[in-house]
PDB file of C-alpha atoms in Angstrom:
ATOM      1  CA  MET Q  19       0.000   0.000   0.000  1.00 57.00           C
ATOM      2  CA  LYS Q  20       2.779   2.402   0.921  1.00 51.00           C
ATOM      3  CA  LYS Q  21       4.570   1.635  -2.346  1.00 51.00           C
ATOM      4  CA  THR Q  22       1.397   2.445  -4.285  1.00 52.00           C
ATOM      5  CA  ILE Q  23       1.022   5.787  -2.523  1.00 53.00           C
ATOM      6  CA  VAL Q  24       4.658   6.620  -3.197  1.00 46.00           C
ATOM      7  CA  LEU Q  25       4.275   5.760  -6.889  1.00 46.00           C
ATOM      8  CA  VAL Q  26       1.155   7.941  -7.153  1.00 44.00           C
ATOM      9  CA  VAL Q  27       2.927  10.869  -5.508  1.00 46.00           C
ATOM     10  CA  LEU Q  28       6.060  10.472  -7.633  1.00 50.00           C
ATOM     11  CA  PHE Q  29       4.530   9.843 -11.037  1.00 53.00           C
ATOM     12  CA  ILE Q  30       0.778  10.357 -11.259  1.00 50.00           C
ATOM     13  CA  PHE Q  31       0.438  13.629  -9.352  1.00 46.00           C
ATOM     14  CA  PRO Q  32       3.120  15.489 -11.384  1.00 49.00           C
ATOM     15  CA  LEU Q  33       1.436  14.309 -14.595  1.00 42.00           C
ATOM     16  CA  VAL Q  34      -1.990  15.524 -13.444  1.00 41.00           C
ATOM     17  CA  ALA Q  35      -0.465  18.847 -12.359  1.00 42.00           C
ATOM     18  CA  TYR Q  36       1.237  19.262 -15.733  1.00 40.00           C
ATOM     19  CA  LEU Q  37      -1.976  18.580 -17.637  1.00 37.00           C
ATOM     20  CA  PHE Q  38      -3.857  21.026 -15.425  1.00 39.00           C
ATOM     21  CA  PHE Q  39      -1.413  23.875 -15.972  1.00 40.00           C
ATOM     22  CA  ALA Q  40      -0.974  23.088 -19.659  1.00 40.00           C
ATOM     23  CA  SER Q  41      -4.726  23.305 -20.207  1.00 38.00           C
ATOM     24  CA  GLY Q  42      -4.751  26.493 -18.157  1.00 39.00           C
ATOM     25  CA  VAL Q  43      -2.332  28.160 -20.572  1.00 37.00           C
ATOM     26  CA  ASN Q  44      -4.542  27.283 -23.526  1.00 36.00           C
ATOM     27  CA  GLN Q  45      -7.788  28.346 -21.894  1.00 38.00           C
ATOM     28  CA  PHE Q  46      -6.790  31.249 -19.682  1.00 43.00           C
ATOM     29  CA  GLY Q  47      -3.375  32.393 -20.842  1.00 68.00           C
ATOM     30  CA  ARG Q  48      -4.624  35.256 -22.982  1.00 86.00           C
ATOM     31  CA  LEU Q  49      -4.115  38.906 -22.265  1.00 93.00           C
ATOM     32  CA  PRO Q  50      -7.472  40.729 -22.394  1.00 96.00           C
ATOM     33  CA  VAL Q  51      -8.229  43.153 -25.224  1.00 97.00           C
ATOM     34  CA  LEU Q  52      -9.005  46.600 -23.794  1.00 97.00           C
ATOM     35  CA  THR Q  53      -9.292  48.643 -27.007  1.00 98.00           C
ATOM     36  CA  GLU Q  54     -10.177  47.003 -30.295  1.00 96.00           C
ATOM     37  CA  LYS Q  55      -8.058  49.073 -32.666  1.00 92.00           C
ATOM     38  CA  ILE Q  56      -5.722  51.993 -32.165  1.00 96.00           C
ATOM     39  CA  SER Q  57      -4.348  54.458 -34.690  1.00 97.00           C
ATOM     40  CA  ASP Q  58      -1.292  53.179 -36.523  1.00 98.00           C
ATOM     41  CA  VAL Q  59       1.934  55.187 -36.637  1.00 97.00           C
ATOM     42  CA  SER Q  60       2.566  54.284 -40.260  1.00 96.00           C
ATOM     43  CA  THR Q  61       0.847  57.528 -41.253  1.00 94.00           C
ATOM     44  CA  LEU Q  62       3.569  59.392 -39.347  1.00 96.00           C
ATOM     45  CA  ASP Q  63       6.497  57.163 -40.283  1.00 97.00           C
ATOM     46  CA  PRO Q  64       6.024  54.789 -43.257  1.00 96.00           C
ATOM     47  CA  GLY Q  65       8.892  52.630 -41.967  1.00 96.00           C
ATOM     48  CA  THR Q  66       7.144  51.867 -38.674  1.00 97.00           C
ATOM     49  CA  THR Q  67       3.837  50.103 -38.070  1.00 97.00           C
ATOM     50  CA  PHE Q  68       1.970  48.282 -35.316  1.00 97.00           C
ATOM     51  CA  LYS Q  69       0.494  45.804 -37.778  1.00 96.00           C
ATOM     52  CA  ASP Q  70       1.899  42.267 -37.448  1.00 96.00           C
ATOM     53  CA  LYS Q  71       4.153  43.398 -34.582  1.00 96.00           C
ATOM     54  CA  ILE Q  72       4.089  42.922 -30.826  1.00 97.00           C
ATOM     55  CA  THR Q  73       4.702  46.486 -29.748  1.00 98.00           C
ATOM     56  CA  ILE Q  74       5.553  48.263 -26.536  1.00 98.00           C
ATOM     57  CA  LEU Q  75       4.244  51.776 -27.147  1.00 98.00           C
ATOM     58  CA  GLY Q  76       5.433  54.792 -25.181  1.00 98.00           C
ATOM     59  CA  PHE Q  77       5.157  58.584 -25.187  1.00 98.00           C
ATOM     60  CA  LEU Q  78       8.403  60.109 -23.937  1.00 97.00           C
ATOM     61  CA  GLY Q  79       7.503  63.783 -24.273  1.00 97.00           C
ATOM     62  CA  SER Q  80       9.850  66.661 -25.013  1.00 97.00           C
ATOM     63  CA  ASP Q  81      11.670  66.576 -21.647  1.00 95.00           C
ATOM     64  CA  LEU Q  82      13.721  63.492 -22.489  1.00 94.00           C
ATOM     65  CA  GLU Q  83      16.515  64.439 -20.129  1.00 91.00           C
ATOM     66  CA  TYR Q  84      14.078  63.753 -17.265  1.00 92.00           C
ATOM     67  CA  LYS Q  85      12.740  60.538 -18.827  1.00 93.00           C
ATOM     68  CA  LYS Q  86      16.067  58.741 -19.227  1.00 94.00           C
ATOM     69  CA  GLY Q  87      15.534  56.791 -16.023  1.00 95.00           C
ATOM     70  CA  ASN Q  88      12.185  55.553 -17.335  1.00 97.00           C
ATOM     71  CA  ALA Q  89      13.770  54.519 -20.622  1.00 97.00           C
ATOM     72  CA  PHE Q  90      16.635  52.714 -18.865  1.00 97.00           C
ATOM     73  CA  ASN Q  91      14.178  50.780 -16.681  1.00 97.00           C
ATOM     74  CA  LEU Q  92      12.205  49.756 -19.751  1.00 97.00           C
ATOM     75  CA  ASN Q  93      15.366  48.884 -21.653  1.00 97.00           C
ATOM     76  CA  GLN Q  94      16.701  46.583 -18.934  1.00 96.00           C
ATOM     77  CA  LYS Q  95      13.526  44.997 -17.621  1.00 96.00           C
ATOM     78  CA  ILE Q  96      11.423  44.573 -20.775  1.00 97.00           C
ATOM     79  CA  TYR Q  97      13.374  45.238 -23.952  1.00 97.00           C
ATOM     80  CA  LYS Q  98      16.538  43.307 -23.098  1.00 96.00           C
ATOM     81  CA  PRO Q  99      14.805  39.995 -22.238  1.00 95.00           C
ATOM     82  CA  PHE Q 100      12.515  40.051 -25.298  1.00 96.00           C
ATOM     83  CA  TYR Q 101      14.109  41.976 -28.170  1.00 95.00           C
ATOM     84  CA  GLU Q 102      15.382  38.820 -29.874  1.00 94.00           C
ATOM     85  CA  PHE Q 103      11.852  37.522 -30.402  1.00 93.00           C
ATOM     86  CA  ASN Q 104      10.593  37.906 -33.951  1.00 89.00           C
ATOM     87  CA  ASP Q 105       8.183  40.797 -34.502  1.00 93.00           C
ATOM     88  CA  PHE Q 106       8.877  42.389 -31.089  1.00 97.00           C
ATOM     89  CA  GLN Q 107       9.525  46.135 -31.084  1.00 98.00           C
ATOM     90  CA  MET Q 108       9.505  49.276 -28.940  1.00 98.00           C
ATOM     91  CA  VAL Q 109       7.858  52.348 -30.467  1.00 98.00           C
ATOM     92  CA  MET Q 110       8.274  55.728 -28.772  1.00 98.00           C
ATOM     93  CA  LEU Q 111       6.329  58.766 -29.968  1.00 98.00           C
ATOM     94  CA  VAL Q 112       8.238  61.997 -29.400  1.00 98.00           C
ATOM     95  CA  PRO Q 113       7.508  65.601 -30.389  1.00 98.00           C
ATOM     96  CA  ASP Q 114       9.130  67.170 -33.424  1.00 97.00           C
ATOM     97  CA  GLY Q 115      12.263  69.074 -32.482  1.00 96.00           C
ATOM     98  CA  THR Q 116      13.600  66.458 -30.044  1.00 97.00           C
ATOM     99  CA  GLN Q 117      15.810  64.693 -32.578  1.00 97.00           C
ATOM    100  CA  ASP Q 118      19.084  65.664 -30.857  1.00 97.00           C
ATOM    101  CA  LYS Q 119      17.799  64.558 -27.457  1.00 96.00           C
ATOM    102  CA  VAL Q 120      16.698  61.226 -28.927  1.00 97.00           C
ATOM    103  CA  GLU Q 121      20.149  60.666 -30.437  1.00 97.00           C
ATOM    104  CA  ASP Q 122      21.717  61.206 -27.008  1.00 96.00           C
ATOM    105  CA  LEU Q 123      19.256  58.780 -25.454  1.00 96.00           C
ATOM    106  CA  LYS Q 124      19.923  56.151 -28.116  1.00 96.00           C
ATOM    107  CA  LYS Q 125      23.660  56.353 -27.447  1.00 95.00           C
ATOM    108  CA  ASP Q 126      23.081  55.733 -23.749  1.00 95.00           C
ATOM    109  CA  LEU Q 127      20.657  52.860 -24.343  1.00 95.00           C
ATOM    110  CA  GLY Q 128      22.881  51.325 -27.008  1.00 95.00           C
ATOM    111  CA  ALA Q 129      25.763  51.011 -24.576  1.00 94.00           C
ATOM    112  CA  LEU Q 130      23.805  48.274 -22.815  1.00 86.00           C
ATOM    113  CA  VAL Q 131      22.177  46.265 -25.621  1.00 95.00           C
ATOM    114  CA  ASP Q 132      21.470  46.228 -29.362  1.00 96.00           C
ATOM    115  CA  ILE Q 133      18.707  48.826 -29.734  1.00 96.00           C
ATOM    116  CA  SER Q 134      17.779  48.144 -33.360  1.00 96.00           C
ATOM    117  CA  LYS Q 135      14.204  47.390 -32.279  1.00 97.00           C
ATOM    118  CA  TRP Q 136      13.764  50.707 -30.489  1.00 98.00           C
ATOM    119  CA  LYS Q 137      11.777  52.876 -32.932  1.00 98.00           C
ATOM    120  CA  PHE Q 138      11.400  56.623 -32.368  1.00 98.00           C
ATOM    121  CA  VAL Q 139       8.609  58.326 -34.290  1.00 98.00           C
ATOM    122  CA  PHE Q 140       8.666  62.135 -34.426  1.00 98.00           C
ATOM    123  CA  ALA Q 141       5.313  63.858 -34.746  1.00 98.00           C
ATOM    124  CA  PRO Q 142       3.519  67.172 -34.091  1.00 98.00           C
ATOM    125  CA  GLU Q 143       1.459  67.607 -30.931  1.00 97.00           C
ATOM    126  CA  LYS Q 144      -1.856  66.997 -32.682  1.00 97.00           C
ATOM    127  CA  GLU Q 145      -0.750  63.623 -34.050  1.00 98.00           C
ATOM    128  CA  ILE Q 146       0.770  62.422 -30.775  1.00 98.00           C
ATOM    129  CA  THR Q 147      -2.467  63.312 -28.997  1.00 98.00           C
ATOM    130  CA  ARG Q 148      -4.501  61.533 -31.681  1.00 98.00           C
ATOM    131  CA  VAL Q 149      -2.593  58.270 -31.294  1.00 98.00           C
ATOM    132  CA  PHE Q 150      -2.708  58.485 -27.503  1.00 98.00           C
ATOM    133  CA  ASN Q 151      -6.452  59.167 -27.448  1.00 98.00           C
ATOM    134  CA  SER Q 152      -7.077  56.171 -29.692  1.00 98.00           C
ATOM    135  CA  LEU Q 153      -5.900  53.949 -26.819  1.00 98.00           C
ATOM    136  CA  GLU Q 154      -9.048  54.989 -24.926  1.00 97.00           C
ATOM    137  CA  THR Q 155      -7.447  54.747 -21.482  1.00 97.00           C
ATOM    138  CA  ASP Q 156      -8.091  56.549 -18.201  1.00 94.00           C
ATOM    139  CA  LEU Q 157      -4.613  58.130 -18.391  1.00 96.00           C
ATOM    140  CA  GLU Q 158      -3.478  61.524 -19.683  1.00 97.00           C
ATOM    141  CA  LEU Q 159      -0.452  63.024 -21.391  1.00 98.00           C
ATOM    142  CA  ASP Q 160       1.436  65.702 -19.462  1.00 97.00           C
ATOM    143  CA  ALA Q 161       2.201  69.213 -20.725  1.00 96.00           C
ATOM    144  CA  GLN Q 162       5.292  67.877 -22.537  1.00 97.00           C
ATOM    145  CA  LEU Q 163       3.203  65.233 -24.371  1.00 97.00           C
ATOM    146  CA  GLY Q 164       4.662  62.429 -22.279  1.00 97.00           C
ATOM    147  CA  THR Q 165       3.578  59.804 -19.779  1.00 98.00           C
ATOM    148  CA  PRO Q 166       5.574  57.308 -17.690  1.00 97.00           C
ATOM    149  CA  TYR Q 167       3.150  54.588 -18.798  1.00 98.00           C
ATOM    150  CA  VAL Q 168       3.778  52.228 -21.703  1.00 98.00           C
ATOM    151  CA  PHE Q 169       1.260  50.004 -23.472  1.00 98.00           C
ATOM    152  CA  ILE Q 170       1.191  46.537 -25.031  1.00 98.00           C
ATOM    153  CA  ILE Q 171      -0.162  46.511 -28.599  1.00 98.00           C
ATOM    154  CA  ASP Q 172      -0.753  43.189 -30.355  1.00 96.00           C
ATOM    155  CA  LYS Q 173      -0.325  42.274 -34.022  1.00 96.00           C
ATOM    156  CA  GLU Q 174      -3.902  43.263 -34.828  1.00 96.00           C
ATOM    157  CA  MET Q 175      -3.260  46.749 -33.381  1.00 97.00           C
ATOM    158  CA  LYS Q 176      -5.346  46.058 -30.267  1.00 97.00           C
ATOM    159  CA  LEU Q 177      -4.463  47.353 -26.815  1.00 98.00           C
ATOM    160  CA  ARG Q 178      -3.861  44.519 -24.360  1.00 97.00           C
ATOM    161  CA  GLY Q 179      -3.851  44.814 -20.585  1.00 96.00           C
ATOM    162  CA  ARG Q 180      -5.512  43.581 -17.399  1.00 95.00           C
ATOM    163  CA  THR Q 181      -9.181  43.610 -16.493  1.00 94.00           C
ATOM    164  CA  ASP Q 182      -8.747  42.286 -12.960  1.00 91.00           C
ATOM    165  CA  ASP Q 183      -5.590  43.892 -11.606  1.00 90.00           C
ATOM    166  CA  GLU Q 184      -5.524  43.737  -7.831  1.00 86.00           C
ATOM    167  CA  ASP Q 185      -3.924  47.182  -7.474  1.00 85.00           C
ATOM    168  CA  GLU Q 186      -6.312  49.129  -9.699  1.00 80.00           C
ATOM    169  CA  ASP Q 187      -9.533  50.657  -8.305  1.00 78.00           C
ATOM    170  CA  GLU Q 188     -11.634  49.290 -11.145  1.00 76.00           C
ATOM    171  CA  GLY Q 189      -9.433  46.300 -11.888  1.00 90.00           C
ATOM    172  CA  VAL Q 190      -8.501  47.599 -15.367  1.00 94.00           C
ATOM    173  CA  LYS Q 191      -4.828  48.178 -16.079  1.00 96.00           C
ATOM    174  CA  TYR Q 192      -4.240  49.911 -19.393  1.00 97.00           C
ATOM    175  CA  GLY Q 193      -0.519  50.601 -19.089  1.00 97.00           C
ATOM    176  CA  PHE Q 194       2.583  49.958 -17.017  1.00 97.00           C
ATOM    177  CA  ASN Q 195       4.486  52.589 -15.069  1.00 97.00           C
ATOM    178  CA  THR Q 196       8.124  52.703 -16.147  1.00 97.00           C
ATOM    179  CA  ILE Q 197       9.067  54.600 -13.000  1.00 97.00           C
ATOM    180  CA  SER Q 198       8.361  51.436 -10.992  1.00 96.00           C
ATOM    181  CA  VAL Q 199      10.904  48.667 -11.483  1.00 96.00           C
ATOM    182  CA  ALA Q 200       8.686  46.424  -9.349  1.00 96.00           C
ATOM    183  CA  GLU Q 201       5.743  46.914 -11.714  1.00 96.00           C
ATOM    184  CA  LEU Q 202       7.879  46.137 -14.745  1.00 97.00           C
ATOM    185  CA  ASN Q 203       9.302  43.038 -13.038  1.00 95.00           C
ATOM    186  CA  ASN Q 204       6.168  41.695 -11.403  1.00 93.00           C
ATOM    187  CA  LYS Q 205       3.466  42.619 -13.898  1.00 95.00           C
ATOM    188  CA  MET Q 206       4.583  43.819 -17.298  1.00 97.00           C
ATOM    189  CA  GLU Q 207       7.208  41.119 -17.832  1.00 96.00           C
ATOM    190  CA  ASP Q 208       4.588  38.456 -17.086  1.00 95.00           C
ATOM    191  CA  ASP Q 209       2.092  40.024 -19.485  1.00 96.00           C
ATOM    192  CA  VAL Q 210       4.627  40.248 -22.306  1.00 96.00           C
ATOM    193  CA  LYS Q 211       5.402  36.561 -21.762  1.00 94.00           C
ATOM    194  CA  VAL Q 212       1.681  35.776 -21.976  1.00 94.00           C
ATOM    195  CA  ILE Q 213       1.171  37.533 -25.293  1.00 94.00           C
ATOM    196  CA  LEU Q 214       4.325  36.016 -26.790  1.00 92.00           C
ATOM    197  CA  ALA Q 215       3.159  32.567 -25.694  1.00 92.00           C
ATOM    198  CA  GLU Q 216      -0.262  33.252 -27.177  1.00 90.00           C
ATOM    199  CA  TYR Q 217       1.197  33.915 -30.600  1.00 86.00           C
ATOM    200  CA  ARG Q 218       3.593  30.961 -30.371  1.00 82.00           C
ATOM    201  CA  LEU Q 219       0.671  28.640 -29.592  1.00 79.00           C
ATOM    202  CA  ALA Q 220      -1.308  30.089 -32.506  1.00 62.00           C
ATOM    203  CA  LEU Q 221       1.674  29.596 -34.828  1.00 61.00           C
ATOM    204  CA  LYS Q 222       2.118  25.971 -33.718  1.00 59.00           C
ATOM    205  CA  LYS Q 223      -1.583  25.298 -34.259  1.00 54.00           C
ATOM    206  CA  ASN Q 224      -1.490  26.820 -37.746  1.00 54.00           C
ATOM    207  CA  ASN Q 225       1.564  24.775 -38.667  1.00 55.00           C
ATOM    208  CA  ALA Q 226      -0.088  21.595 -37.342  1.00 50.00           C
ATOM    209  CA  ASP Q 227      -3.268  22.333 -39.318  1.00 50.00           C
ATOM    210  CA  ARG Q 228      -1.282  22.771 -42.533  1.00 52.00           C
ATOM    211  CA  GLN Q 229       0.418  19.389 -42.047  1.00 52.00           C
ATOM    212  CA  LYS Q 230      -2.886  17.508 -41.691  1.00 54.00           C
TER     213      LYS Q 230
END
């Protein structure tokens, strides 16, 4: 009897646990859609688009010298672990006239990692506001057209986030605060993993269907 119990604990229980969590990924491992379709940046920069990309979207504003810490946090905690994945990119909207500041920032970021997937799109105030408003969040841009929050955009140009976040008053989390390393580590990194896994599972299923 004892041997049977030991065998169940050693072999059967881990198998049941694996099947449970594996099915959980398929059924529940999807990041909720918060906004169906946002404005693409391809109208501002033909070489950059949200379509068919997993995008981290940010609005740095004109006071980049004060946002370097935010960018470094994002670079180390989110960009560095994921930039080698296909179709992953960072897109930062910045006001026209900040080109020199952006070049300085890129030099600093590039000292730590290959930043070829950091995309900076320069635009007038009206266009930056238009793209931001299309996210339909409860957040606002500051007077410099910036925000510390960044957003996850999927390949269909939909805003992804959380509908049941324990730290939000209404449970909805539209963006992630780059000032907080803890939030990037404990929340945003997990959510980026979820959406990458979602697309990998979809790709595997499509490949399997083609082979039938």
